[in-house]
Structures are given as C-alpha cells and as structure tokens.
mmCIF file of C-alpha atoms in Angstrom:
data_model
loop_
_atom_site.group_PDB
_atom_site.id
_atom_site.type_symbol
_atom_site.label_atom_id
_atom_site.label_comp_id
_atom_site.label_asym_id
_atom_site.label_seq_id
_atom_site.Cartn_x
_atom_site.Cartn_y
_atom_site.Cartn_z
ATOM 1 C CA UNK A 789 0.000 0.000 0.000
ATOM 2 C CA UNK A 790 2.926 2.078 0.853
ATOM 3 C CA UNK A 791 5.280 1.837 -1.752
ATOM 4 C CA UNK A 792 2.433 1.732 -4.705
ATOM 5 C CA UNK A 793 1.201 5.186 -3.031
ATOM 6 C CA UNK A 794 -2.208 3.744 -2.826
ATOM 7 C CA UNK A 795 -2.796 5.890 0.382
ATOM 8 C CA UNK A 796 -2.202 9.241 -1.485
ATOM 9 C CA UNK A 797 -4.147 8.298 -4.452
ATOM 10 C CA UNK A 798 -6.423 5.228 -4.078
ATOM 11 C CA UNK A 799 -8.156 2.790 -7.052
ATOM 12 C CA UNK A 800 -11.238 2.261 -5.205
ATOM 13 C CA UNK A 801 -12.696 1.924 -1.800
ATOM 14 C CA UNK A 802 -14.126 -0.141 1.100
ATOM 15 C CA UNK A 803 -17.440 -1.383 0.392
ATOM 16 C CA UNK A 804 -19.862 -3.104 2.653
ATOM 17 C CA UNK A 805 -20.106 -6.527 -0.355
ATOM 18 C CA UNK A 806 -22.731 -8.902 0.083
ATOM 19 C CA UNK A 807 -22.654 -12.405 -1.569
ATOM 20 C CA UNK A 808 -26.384 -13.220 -2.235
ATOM 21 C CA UNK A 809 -28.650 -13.775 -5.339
ATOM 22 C CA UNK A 810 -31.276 -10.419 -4.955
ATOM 23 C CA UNK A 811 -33.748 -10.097 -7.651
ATOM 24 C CA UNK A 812 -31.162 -11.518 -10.723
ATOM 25 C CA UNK A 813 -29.812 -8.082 -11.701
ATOM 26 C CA UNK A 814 -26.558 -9.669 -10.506
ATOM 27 C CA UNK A 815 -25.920 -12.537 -12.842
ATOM 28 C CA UNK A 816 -23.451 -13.160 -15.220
ATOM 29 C CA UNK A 817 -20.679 -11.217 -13.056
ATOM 30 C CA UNK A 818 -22.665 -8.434 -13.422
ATOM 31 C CA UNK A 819 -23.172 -6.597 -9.053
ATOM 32 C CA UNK A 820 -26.371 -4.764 -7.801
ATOM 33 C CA UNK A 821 -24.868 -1.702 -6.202
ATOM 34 C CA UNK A 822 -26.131 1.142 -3.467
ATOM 35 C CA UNK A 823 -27.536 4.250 -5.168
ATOM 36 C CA UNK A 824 -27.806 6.042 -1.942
ATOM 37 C CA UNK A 825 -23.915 5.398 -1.258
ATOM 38 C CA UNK A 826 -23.654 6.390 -4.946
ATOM 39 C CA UNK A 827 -25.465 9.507 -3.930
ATOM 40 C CA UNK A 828 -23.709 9.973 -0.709
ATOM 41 C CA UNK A 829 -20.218 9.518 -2.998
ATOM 42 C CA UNK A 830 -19.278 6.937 -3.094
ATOM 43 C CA UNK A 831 -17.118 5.434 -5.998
ATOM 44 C CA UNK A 832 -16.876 9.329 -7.473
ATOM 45 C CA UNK A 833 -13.790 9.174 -9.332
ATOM 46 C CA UNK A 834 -12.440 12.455 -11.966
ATOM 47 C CA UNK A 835 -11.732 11.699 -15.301
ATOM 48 C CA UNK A 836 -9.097 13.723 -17.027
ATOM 49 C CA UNK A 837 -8.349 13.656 -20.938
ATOM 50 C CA UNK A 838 -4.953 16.359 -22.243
ATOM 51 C CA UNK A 839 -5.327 17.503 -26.059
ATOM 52 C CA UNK A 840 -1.879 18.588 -27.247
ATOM 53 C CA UNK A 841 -1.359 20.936 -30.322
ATOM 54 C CA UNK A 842 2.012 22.954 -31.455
ATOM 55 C CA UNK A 843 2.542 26.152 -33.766
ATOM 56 C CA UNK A 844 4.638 25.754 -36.081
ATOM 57 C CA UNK A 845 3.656 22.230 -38.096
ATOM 58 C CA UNK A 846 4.163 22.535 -41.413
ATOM 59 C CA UNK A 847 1.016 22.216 -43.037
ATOM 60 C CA UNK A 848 0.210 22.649 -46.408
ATOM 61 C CA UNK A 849 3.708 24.271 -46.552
ATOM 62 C CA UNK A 850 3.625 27.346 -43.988
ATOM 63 C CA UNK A 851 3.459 27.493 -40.506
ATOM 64 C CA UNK A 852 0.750 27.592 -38.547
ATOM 65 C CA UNK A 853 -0.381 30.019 -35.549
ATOM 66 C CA UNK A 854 -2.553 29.613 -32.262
ATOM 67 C CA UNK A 855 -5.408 32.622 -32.533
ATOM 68 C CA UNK A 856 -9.083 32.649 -32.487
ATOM 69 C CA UNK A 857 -10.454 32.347 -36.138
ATOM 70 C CA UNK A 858 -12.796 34.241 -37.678
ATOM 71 C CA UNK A 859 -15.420 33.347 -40.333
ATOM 72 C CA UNK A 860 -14.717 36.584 -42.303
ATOM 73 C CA UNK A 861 -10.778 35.582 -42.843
ATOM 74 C CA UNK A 862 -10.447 31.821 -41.988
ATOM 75 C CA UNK A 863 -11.576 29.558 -44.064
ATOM 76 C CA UNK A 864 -12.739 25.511 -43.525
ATOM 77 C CA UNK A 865 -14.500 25.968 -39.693
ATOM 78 C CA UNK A 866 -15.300 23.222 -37.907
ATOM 79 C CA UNK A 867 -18.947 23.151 -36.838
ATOM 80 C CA UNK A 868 -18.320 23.111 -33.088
ATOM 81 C CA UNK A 869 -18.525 26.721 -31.573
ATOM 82 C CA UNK A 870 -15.807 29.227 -31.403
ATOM 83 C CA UNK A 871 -17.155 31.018 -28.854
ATOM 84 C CA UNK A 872 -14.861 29.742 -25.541
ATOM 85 C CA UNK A 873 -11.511 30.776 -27.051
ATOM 86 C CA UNK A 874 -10.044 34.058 -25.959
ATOM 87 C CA UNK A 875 -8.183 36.336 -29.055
ATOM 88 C CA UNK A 876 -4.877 33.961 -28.281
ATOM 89 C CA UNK A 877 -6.798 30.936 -29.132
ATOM 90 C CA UNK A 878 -6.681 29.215 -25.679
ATOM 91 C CA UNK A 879 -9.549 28.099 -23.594
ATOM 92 C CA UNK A 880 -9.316 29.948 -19.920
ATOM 93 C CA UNK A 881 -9.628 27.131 -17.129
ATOM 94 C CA UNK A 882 -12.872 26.467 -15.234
ATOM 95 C CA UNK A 883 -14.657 27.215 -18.981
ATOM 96 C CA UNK A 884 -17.342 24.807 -19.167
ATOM 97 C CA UNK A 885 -17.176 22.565 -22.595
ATOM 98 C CA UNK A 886 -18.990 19.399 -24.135
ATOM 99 C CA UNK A 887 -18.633 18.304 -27.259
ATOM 100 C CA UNK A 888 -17.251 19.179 -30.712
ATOM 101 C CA UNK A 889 -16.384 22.716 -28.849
ATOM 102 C CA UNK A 890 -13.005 24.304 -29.902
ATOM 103 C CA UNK A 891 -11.068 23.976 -27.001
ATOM 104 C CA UNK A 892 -7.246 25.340 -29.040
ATOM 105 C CA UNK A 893 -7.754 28.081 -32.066
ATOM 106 C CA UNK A 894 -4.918 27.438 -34.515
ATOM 107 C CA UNK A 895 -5.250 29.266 -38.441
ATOM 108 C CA UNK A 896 -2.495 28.077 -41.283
ATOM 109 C CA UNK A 897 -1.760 31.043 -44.142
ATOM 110 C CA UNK A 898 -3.514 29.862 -47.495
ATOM 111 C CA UNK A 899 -0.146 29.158 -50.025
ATOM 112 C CA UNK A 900 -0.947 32.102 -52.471
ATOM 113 C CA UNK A 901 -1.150 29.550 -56.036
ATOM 114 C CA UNK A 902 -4.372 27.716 -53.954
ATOM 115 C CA UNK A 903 -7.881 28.100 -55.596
ATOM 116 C CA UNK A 904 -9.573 26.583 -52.465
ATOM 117 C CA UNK A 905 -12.582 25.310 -54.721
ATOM 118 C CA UNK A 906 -14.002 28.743 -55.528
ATOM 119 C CA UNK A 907 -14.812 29.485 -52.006
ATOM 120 C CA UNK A 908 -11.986 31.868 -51.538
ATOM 121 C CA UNK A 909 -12.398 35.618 -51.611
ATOM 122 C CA UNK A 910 -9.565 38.057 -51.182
ATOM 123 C CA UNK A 911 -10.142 38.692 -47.102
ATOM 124 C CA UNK A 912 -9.919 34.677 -47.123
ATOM 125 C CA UNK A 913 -5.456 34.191 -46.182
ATOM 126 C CA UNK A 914 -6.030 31.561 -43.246
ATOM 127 C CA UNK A 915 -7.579 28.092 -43.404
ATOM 128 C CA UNK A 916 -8.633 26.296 -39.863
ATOM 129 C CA UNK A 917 -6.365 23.731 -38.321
ATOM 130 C CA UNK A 918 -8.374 24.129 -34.681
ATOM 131 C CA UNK A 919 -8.564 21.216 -32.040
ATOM 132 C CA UNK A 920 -11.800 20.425 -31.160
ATOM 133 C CA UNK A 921 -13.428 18.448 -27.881
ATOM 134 C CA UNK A 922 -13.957 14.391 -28.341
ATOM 135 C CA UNK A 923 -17.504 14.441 -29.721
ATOM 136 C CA UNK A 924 -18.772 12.301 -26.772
ATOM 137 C CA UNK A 925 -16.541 13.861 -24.133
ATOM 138 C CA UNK A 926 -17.797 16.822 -21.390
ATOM 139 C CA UNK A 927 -16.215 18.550 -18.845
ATOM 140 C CA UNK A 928 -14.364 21.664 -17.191
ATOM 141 C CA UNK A 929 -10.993 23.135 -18.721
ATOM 142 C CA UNK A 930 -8.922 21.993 -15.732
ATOM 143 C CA UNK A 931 -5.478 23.353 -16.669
ATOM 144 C CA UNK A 932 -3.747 25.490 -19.798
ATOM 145 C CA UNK A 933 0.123 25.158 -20.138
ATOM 146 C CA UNK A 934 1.682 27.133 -22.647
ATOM 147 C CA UNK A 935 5.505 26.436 -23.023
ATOM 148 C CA UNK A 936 7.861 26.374 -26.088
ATOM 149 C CA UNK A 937 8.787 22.774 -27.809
ATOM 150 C CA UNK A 938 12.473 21.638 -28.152
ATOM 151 C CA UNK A 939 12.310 23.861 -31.261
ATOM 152 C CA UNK A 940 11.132 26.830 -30.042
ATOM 153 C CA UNK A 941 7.697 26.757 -31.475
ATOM 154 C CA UNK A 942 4.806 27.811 -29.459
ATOM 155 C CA UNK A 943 3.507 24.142 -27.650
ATOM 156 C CA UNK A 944 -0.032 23.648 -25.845
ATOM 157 C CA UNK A 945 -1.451 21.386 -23.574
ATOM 158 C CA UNK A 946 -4.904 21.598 -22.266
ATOM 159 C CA UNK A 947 -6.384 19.208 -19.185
ATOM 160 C CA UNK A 948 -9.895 18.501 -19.436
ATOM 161 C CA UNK A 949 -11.854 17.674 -15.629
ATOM 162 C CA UNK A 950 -15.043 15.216 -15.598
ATOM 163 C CA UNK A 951 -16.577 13.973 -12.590
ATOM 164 C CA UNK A 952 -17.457 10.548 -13.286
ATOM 165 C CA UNK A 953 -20.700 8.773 -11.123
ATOM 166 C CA UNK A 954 -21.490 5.352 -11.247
ATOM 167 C CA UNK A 955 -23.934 3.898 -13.100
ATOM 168 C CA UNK A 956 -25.159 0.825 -14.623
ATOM 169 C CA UNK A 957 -22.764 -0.446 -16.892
ATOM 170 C CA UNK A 958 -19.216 0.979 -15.208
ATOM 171 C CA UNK A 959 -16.886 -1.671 -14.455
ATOM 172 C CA UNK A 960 -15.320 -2.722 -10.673
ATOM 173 C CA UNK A 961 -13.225 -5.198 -9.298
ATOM 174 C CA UNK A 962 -12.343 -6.463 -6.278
ATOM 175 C CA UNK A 963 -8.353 -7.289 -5.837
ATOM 176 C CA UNK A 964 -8.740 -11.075 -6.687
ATOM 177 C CA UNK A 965 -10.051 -10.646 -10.498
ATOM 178 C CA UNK A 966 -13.885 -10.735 -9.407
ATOM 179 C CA UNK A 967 -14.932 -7.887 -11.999
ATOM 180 C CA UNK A 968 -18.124 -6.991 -12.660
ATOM 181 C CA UNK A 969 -20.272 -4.173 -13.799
ATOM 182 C CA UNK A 970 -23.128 -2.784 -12.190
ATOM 183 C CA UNK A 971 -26.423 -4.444 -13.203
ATOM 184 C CA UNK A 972 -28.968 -2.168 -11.460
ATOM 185 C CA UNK A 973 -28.806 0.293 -8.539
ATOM 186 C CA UNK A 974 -31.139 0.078 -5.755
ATOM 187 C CA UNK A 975 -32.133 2.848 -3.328
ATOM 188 C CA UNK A 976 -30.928 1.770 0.474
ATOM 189 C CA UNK A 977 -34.700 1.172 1.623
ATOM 190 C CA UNK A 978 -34.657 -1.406 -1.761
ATOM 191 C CA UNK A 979 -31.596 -2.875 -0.659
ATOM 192 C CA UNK A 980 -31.962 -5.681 2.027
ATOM 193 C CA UNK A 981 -30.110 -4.831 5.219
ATOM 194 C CA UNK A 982 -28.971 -7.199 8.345
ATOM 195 C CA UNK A 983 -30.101 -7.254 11.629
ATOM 196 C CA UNK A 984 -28.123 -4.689 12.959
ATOM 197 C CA UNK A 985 -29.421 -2.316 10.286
ATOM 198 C CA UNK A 986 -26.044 -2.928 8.238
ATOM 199 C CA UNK A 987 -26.848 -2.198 4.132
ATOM 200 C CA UNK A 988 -24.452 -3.531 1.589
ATOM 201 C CA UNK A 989 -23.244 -0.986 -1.061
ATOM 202 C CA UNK A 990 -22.410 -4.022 -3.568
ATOM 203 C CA UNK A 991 -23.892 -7.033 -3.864
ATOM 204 C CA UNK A 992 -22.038 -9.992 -6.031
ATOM 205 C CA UNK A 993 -23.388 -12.886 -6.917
ATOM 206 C CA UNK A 994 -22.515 -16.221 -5.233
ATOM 207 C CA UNK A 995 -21.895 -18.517 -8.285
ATOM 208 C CA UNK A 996 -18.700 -16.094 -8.842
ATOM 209 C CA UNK A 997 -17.217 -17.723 -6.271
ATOM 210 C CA UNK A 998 -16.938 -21.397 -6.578
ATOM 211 C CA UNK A 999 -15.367 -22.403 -10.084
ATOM 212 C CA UNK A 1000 -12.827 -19.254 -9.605
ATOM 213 C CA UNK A 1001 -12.298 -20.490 -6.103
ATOM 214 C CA UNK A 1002 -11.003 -17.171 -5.042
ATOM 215 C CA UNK A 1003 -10.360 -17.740 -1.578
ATOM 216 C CA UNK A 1004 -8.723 -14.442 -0.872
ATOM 217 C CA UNK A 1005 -11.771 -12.330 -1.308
ATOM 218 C CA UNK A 1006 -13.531 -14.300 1.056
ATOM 219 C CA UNK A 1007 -10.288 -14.315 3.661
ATOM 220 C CA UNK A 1008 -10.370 -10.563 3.075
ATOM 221 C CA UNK A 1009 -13.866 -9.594 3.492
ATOM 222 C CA UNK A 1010 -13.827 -12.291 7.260
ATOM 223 C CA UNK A 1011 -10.612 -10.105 8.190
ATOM 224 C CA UNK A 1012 -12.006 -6.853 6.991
ATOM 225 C CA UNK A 1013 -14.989 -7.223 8.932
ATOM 226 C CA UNK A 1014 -12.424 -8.126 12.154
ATOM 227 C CA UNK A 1015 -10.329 -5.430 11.763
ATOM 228 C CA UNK A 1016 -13.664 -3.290 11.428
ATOM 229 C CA UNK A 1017 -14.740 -4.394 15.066
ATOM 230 C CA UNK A 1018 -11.247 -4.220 16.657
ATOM 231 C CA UNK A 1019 -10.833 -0.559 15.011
ATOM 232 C CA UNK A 1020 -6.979 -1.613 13.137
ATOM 233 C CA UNK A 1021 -5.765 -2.540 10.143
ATOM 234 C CA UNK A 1022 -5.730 -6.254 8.965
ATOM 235 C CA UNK A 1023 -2.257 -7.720 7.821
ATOM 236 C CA UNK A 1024 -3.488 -9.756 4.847
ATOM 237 C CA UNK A 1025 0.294 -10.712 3.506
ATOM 238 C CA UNK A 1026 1.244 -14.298 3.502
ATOM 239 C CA UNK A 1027 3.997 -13.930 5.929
ATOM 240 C CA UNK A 1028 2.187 -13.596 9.312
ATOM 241 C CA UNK A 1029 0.303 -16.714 11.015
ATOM 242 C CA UNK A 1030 -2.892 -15.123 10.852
ATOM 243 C CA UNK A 1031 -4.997 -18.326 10.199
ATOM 244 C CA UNK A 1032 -8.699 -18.207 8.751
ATOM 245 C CA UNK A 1033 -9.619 -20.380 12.438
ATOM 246 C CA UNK A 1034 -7.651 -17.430 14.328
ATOM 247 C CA UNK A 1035 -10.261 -14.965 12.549
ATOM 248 C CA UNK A 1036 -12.965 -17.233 12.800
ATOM 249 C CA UNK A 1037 -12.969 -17.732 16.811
ATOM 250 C CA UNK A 1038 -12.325 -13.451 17.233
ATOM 251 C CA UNK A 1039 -14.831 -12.742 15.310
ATOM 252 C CA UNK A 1040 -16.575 -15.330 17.783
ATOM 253 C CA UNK A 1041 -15.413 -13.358 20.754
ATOM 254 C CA UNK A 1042 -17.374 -10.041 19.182
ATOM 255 C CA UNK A 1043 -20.882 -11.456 19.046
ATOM 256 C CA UNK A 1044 -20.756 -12.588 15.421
ATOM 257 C CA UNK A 1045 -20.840 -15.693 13.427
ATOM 258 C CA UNK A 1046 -17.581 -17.230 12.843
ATOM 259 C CA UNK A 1047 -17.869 -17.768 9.236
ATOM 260 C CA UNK A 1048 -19.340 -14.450 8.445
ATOM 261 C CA UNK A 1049 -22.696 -14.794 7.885
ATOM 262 C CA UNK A 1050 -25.225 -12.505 8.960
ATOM 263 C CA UNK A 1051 -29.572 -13.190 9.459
ATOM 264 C CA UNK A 1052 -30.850 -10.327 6.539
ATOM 265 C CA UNK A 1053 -34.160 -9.022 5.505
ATOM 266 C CA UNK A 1054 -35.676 -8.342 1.926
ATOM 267 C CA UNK A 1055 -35.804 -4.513 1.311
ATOM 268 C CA UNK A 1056 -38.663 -4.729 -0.680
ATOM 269 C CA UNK A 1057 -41.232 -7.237 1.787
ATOM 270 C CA UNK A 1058 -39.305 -6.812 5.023
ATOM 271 C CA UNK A 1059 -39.347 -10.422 5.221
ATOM 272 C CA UNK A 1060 -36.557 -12.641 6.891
ATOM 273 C CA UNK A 1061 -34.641 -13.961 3.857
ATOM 274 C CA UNK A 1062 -34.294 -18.136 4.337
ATOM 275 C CA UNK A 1063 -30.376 -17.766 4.018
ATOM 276 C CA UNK A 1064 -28.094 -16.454 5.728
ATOM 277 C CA UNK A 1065 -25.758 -14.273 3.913
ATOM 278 C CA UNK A 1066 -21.923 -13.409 3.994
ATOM 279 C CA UNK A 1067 -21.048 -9.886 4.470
ATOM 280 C CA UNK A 1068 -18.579 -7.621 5.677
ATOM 281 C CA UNK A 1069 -16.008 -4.767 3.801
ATOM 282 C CA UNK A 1070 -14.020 -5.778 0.559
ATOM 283 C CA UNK A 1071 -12.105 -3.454 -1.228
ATOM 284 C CA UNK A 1072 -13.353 -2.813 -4.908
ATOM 285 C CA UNK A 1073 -11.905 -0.794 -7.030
ATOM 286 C CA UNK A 1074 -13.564 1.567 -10.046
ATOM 287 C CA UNK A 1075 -12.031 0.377 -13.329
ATOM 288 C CA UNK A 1076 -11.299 2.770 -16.651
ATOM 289 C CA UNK A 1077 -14.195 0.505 -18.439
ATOM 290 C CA UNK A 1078 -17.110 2.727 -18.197
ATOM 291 C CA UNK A 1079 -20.184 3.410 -20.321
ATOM 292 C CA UNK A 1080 -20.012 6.719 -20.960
ATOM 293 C CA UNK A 1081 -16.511 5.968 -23.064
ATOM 294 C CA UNK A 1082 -17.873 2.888 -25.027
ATOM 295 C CA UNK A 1083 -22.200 3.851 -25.532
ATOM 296 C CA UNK A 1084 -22.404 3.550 -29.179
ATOM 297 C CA UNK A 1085 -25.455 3.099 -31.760
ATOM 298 C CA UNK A 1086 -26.005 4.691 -35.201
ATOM 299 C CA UNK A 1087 -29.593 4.840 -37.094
ATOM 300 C CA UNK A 1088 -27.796 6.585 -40.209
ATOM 301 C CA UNK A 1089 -24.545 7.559 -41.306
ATOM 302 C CA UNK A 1090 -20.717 8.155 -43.239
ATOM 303 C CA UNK A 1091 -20.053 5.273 -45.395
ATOM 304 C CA UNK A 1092 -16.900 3.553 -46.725
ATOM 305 C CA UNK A 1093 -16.182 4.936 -50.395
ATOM 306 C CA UNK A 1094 -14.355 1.687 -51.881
ATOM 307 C CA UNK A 1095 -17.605 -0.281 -50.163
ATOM 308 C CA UNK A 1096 -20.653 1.835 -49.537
ATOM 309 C CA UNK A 1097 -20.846 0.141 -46.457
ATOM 310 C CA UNK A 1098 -20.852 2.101 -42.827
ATOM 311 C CA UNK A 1099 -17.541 3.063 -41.450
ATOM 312 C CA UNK A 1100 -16.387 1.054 -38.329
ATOM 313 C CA UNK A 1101 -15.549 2.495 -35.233
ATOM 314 C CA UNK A 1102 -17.276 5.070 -32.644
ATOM 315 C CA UNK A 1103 -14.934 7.618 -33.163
ATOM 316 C CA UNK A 1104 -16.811 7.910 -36.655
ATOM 317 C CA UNK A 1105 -19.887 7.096 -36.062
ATOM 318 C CA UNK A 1106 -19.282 3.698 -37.719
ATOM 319 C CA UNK A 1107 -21.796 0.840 -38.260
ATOM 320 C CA UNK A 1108 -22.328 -2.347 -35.951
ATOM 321 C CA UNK A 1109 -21.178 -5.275 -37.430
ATOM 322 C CA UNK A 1110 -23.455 -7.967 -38.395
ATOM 323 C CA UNK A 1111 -21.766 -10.535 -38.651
ATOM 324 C CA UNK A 1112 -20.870 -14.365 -39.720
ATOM 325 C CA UNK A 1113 -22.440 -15.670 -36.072
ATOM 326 C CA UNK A 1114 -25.074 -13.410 -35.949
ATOM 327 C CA UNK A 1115 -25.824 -14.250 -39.799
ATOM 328 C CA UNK A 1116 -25.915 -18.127 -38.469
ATOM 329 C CA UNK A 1117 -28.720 -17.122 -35.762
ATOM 330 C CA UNK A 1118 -30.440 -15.835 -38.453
ATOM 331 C CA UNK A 1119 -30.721 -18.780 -40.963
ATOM 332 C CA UNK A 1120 -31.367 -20.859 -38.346
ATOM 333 C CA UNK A 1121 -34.547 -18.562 -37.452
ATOM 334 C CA UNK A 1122 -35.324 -18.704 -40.999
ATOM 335 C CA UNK A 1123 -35.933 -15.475 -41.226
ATOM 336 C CA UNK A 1124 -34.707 -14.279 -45.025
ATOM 337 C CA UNK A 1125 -36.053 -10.793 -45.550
ATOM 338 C CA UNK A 1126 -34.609 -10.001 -42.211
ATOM 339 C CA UNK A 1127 -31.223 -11.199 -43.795
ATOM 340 C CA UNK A 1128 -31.778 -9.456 -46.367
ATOM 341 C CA UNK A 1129 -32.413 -6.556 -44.908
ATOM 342 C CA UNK A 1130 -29.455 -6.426 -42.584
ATOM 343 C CA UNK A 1131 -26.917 -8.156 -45.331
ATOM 344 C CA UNK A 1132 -27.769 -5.742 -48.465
ATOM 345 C CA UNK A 1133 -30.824 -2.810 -48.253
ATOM 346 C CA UNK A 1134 -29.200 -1.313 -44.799
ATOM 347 C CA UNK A 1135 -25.366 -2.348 -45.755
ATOM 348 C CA UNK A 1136 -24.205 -1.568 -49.226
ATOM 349 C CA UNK A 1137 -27.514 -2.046 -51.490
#
C-alpha cells in the first residue's frame, strides 16, 4: 500500500459486499450496487483527458499560428462553436465545454497559387487547423500550459476535468479478479439490510465464487470485517500466522458468526430472507471501463467509399457489425427478408 502510493491516491474503496442472489440483476458477473452510497459519494472518481497541439507544423507548406479564427478571414470551420476561445486561441480554465467545442484556435496562411474550390475571396489568407473536444466527451478546462517545444515553437497542452458517477454499466473489481459491472442500482430502503441495520453498497453474486475459487476475497472480506470491530488494520500478507480459524474464533469473541454470515431481511417485503448471507467490507476498485466511453449506436450515417458500407468504429460514427455468427442465428430462425435486410438494403444495397 505504501510503496504503490495507494494511500495518497487510491483505485477504489471499502465497500460493505454482500454475496447473495437479490432479484437476478446480478448474474453473469454483473453486481447490484447502493444508489444512496452512490449519492452519498461513493465510488466518485475524476476523469481527465490532455489535447496537445504545437505552432509551427508545417502544413500545407507554412506554418501555422494559435489565434481565435474568424469566419470573415479563416476559411474551412469546424462546426463546433468558437465562442470559448479568448483572441490567443486558448480556452481559460474552469470554462465549461462538451462536445465538438473548440477547445485550441490554430489558423495556417492559405499558399498564395491555392484556388480553395471557388470558395476563396480576397479577405480569405487563413484556413482552420483548430482542435476540437472528443464528440462524446464533457467537462471543465482543468489546466492550460503554454511552453515552447524543443524547437522553439509555441507548444499547448490543455487538461480537461469530468466527474465521473457510477452507473449501470461501469466496471469494478475487487483485488482477486472478481470484476463486474453494475447491473442495477437500488435505493438503500430497496436494498436488504442485516439485523443490525447494516446495508451492503455491492452485492455480487454467489456462483462467482466457486469455479474461480477465489479464496482471498472471502479471507479478506472475514478479516475486513475483524479489523472493522477491533478498530486496526488487517495484515493480509502471507507472511504472518494469521490463520482463517484465528479470525474465525475473534470474530466469535465479538458477538458474530464465525464464518461471516449474517440473518438479513428483503428490502422490498421486510421479510426474513431463508439464508443467511456473507457480508462484511471488501475493497473494490472503479475500473477505466465505463459506459459513458464505449455507448455507441447509429440509425444513419458516413459510409466507406471503396464499399458503400458504414464506417467502423465510434470515433466515426461507424456501423455495428453484423456478422458471420449473428448471420448463423439468423438462418437458423429462418428469417430471409430479415437477412436481407441487414446483409444488403441497410449495408451496401
């Protein structure tokens, strides 16, 4: 924990995990977590993306120049908005931006012998080499550095800030490989809780246990839950002779069950649930996986030239691919205007 800093600047937190099957919006390694504790904060993480840009590039043959562009003199502008850049062509932090916005103004000179296809006029010298914001991505300006490259040339980086909340679809983990992605969120009163009034803020589902036989996460959560009642931290490392029995029989000595299991009630009928369940605090941590980065779908759009079919890829709006094992579902359904369909009138037909 020390030496990986994890103190200072943590992957995730401690979160009251239950192990129980609750409604089936946990299957398929998929967790039911806490909206409330979302709510309250937990699992908030910031998401920060830097665009880069330099004067000086050679394009087209001149050099090129950070300002703000104007429609009357630049030509080629990008359809995001202008608007944010001050007359240097920087963004000032804490500006608000989402996306396609121009977050660095940079013009190139127009090489004199250049018709520009009959757009040009003779107040058009610049065309637009701007940066714009990722088309999906929001967020604050968080920092502006302006510096000089190794060259001399003017050199730009800007930080973009997003605060990222949970929701169904982001990806966790616990430290043993027992990833998952949130399923559904429940409010606490939804949630069941124990008999001491305890409410999990994750619950995974038992059949991730068995075949992976990850023992650890189950060693971890029994100590956790120790370490919890005897207010210190658990030493989980392989070198001390802290035995699973040794955790077992103190957990005894506070009043609970030695194994870990706890008598809970259904949030939604207040009834006694016929199982008992295992809970107490795992760490999980929030991986880079989440929806808001991958969410993709496309009723129209670009297509290739060579192909006429869509484009692939989010970045471009591409096409989702249909393909040979999907095609197989759909002979075996028999359903051949449907193939049809998807294989000519809505690809390259």
């Amino acid at each position: 924990m020390d030496y990986l800093k994890f103190r200072e600047l943590p992957a995730g937190q401690n979160a009251i995990v239950g192990i129980m099957c609750y409604g089936g919006y946990n299957q398929e390694d998929s967790v039911i977590m806490n909206q409330s504790s979302i709510d309250r904060g937990l699992f908030r993480s910031l998401y920060f993306r830097t665009y880069m840009d330099e004067e000086g590039k050679k394009v087209m043959g001149d050099t090129s120049t950070f300002e703000k562009p104007t429609r009357d003199t630049t030509l080629r502008l990008k359809h995001g908005t202008y608007e944010k850049l001050e007359s240097d062509g920087l963004i000032a932090p804490g500006t608000r931006v989402t996306g396609d916005d121009i977050i660095i103004g940079k013009t190139t000179p127009i090489p004199a012998d250049s018709l520009e296809l009959g757009q040009r006029t003779t107040q058009h010298t610049k065309i637009d080499a701007s940066k714009a914001l990722r088309s999906t991505e929001y967020g604050i300006v968080d920092q502006v550095l302006l510096t000089t490259n190794s060259e001399g040339a003017k050199f730009v980086k800007v930080r973009i800030r997003s605060t990222r909340i949970p929701q169904m679809g982001d990806k966790f983990a616990s430290r043993h490989g027992q990833k998952g992605t949130i399923g559904i969120t429940y409010r606490t009163e939804d949630m069941p809780f124990s008999a001491e009034g305890v409410v999990p803020d994750i619950i995974i589902n038992p059949h991730a246990i068995p075949s992976r036989m990850t023992i650890g996460h189950l060693v971890e959560c029994l100590l956790s839950k120790l370490s919890t009642l005897m207010a210190c931290e658990g030493d989980a490392t392989p070198f001390t002779d802290v035995t699973v029995e040794a955790i077992s029989s103190e957990l005894m000595r506070h009043g609970y069950q030695q194994r870990g299991f706890e008598v809970m009630y259904n949030g939604h009928t207040g009834r006694k649930l016929a199982a008992q369940v295992f809970l107490g605090p795992t760490y999980y941590q929030r991986l880079k996986h989440m929806v808001d980065d991958k969410i993709h779908s496309r009723a129209r759009g670009p297509l290739q030239i060579l192909t006429r079919q869509p484009v692939e890829g989010r970045a471009r709006d591409g096409g989702l691919r249909f393909g040979e094992m999907e095609r197989d579902v759909m002979i075996a359904h028999g359903v051949a205007q449907f193939l049809k369909e998807r294989l000519f009138d809505v690809s390259d037909a």
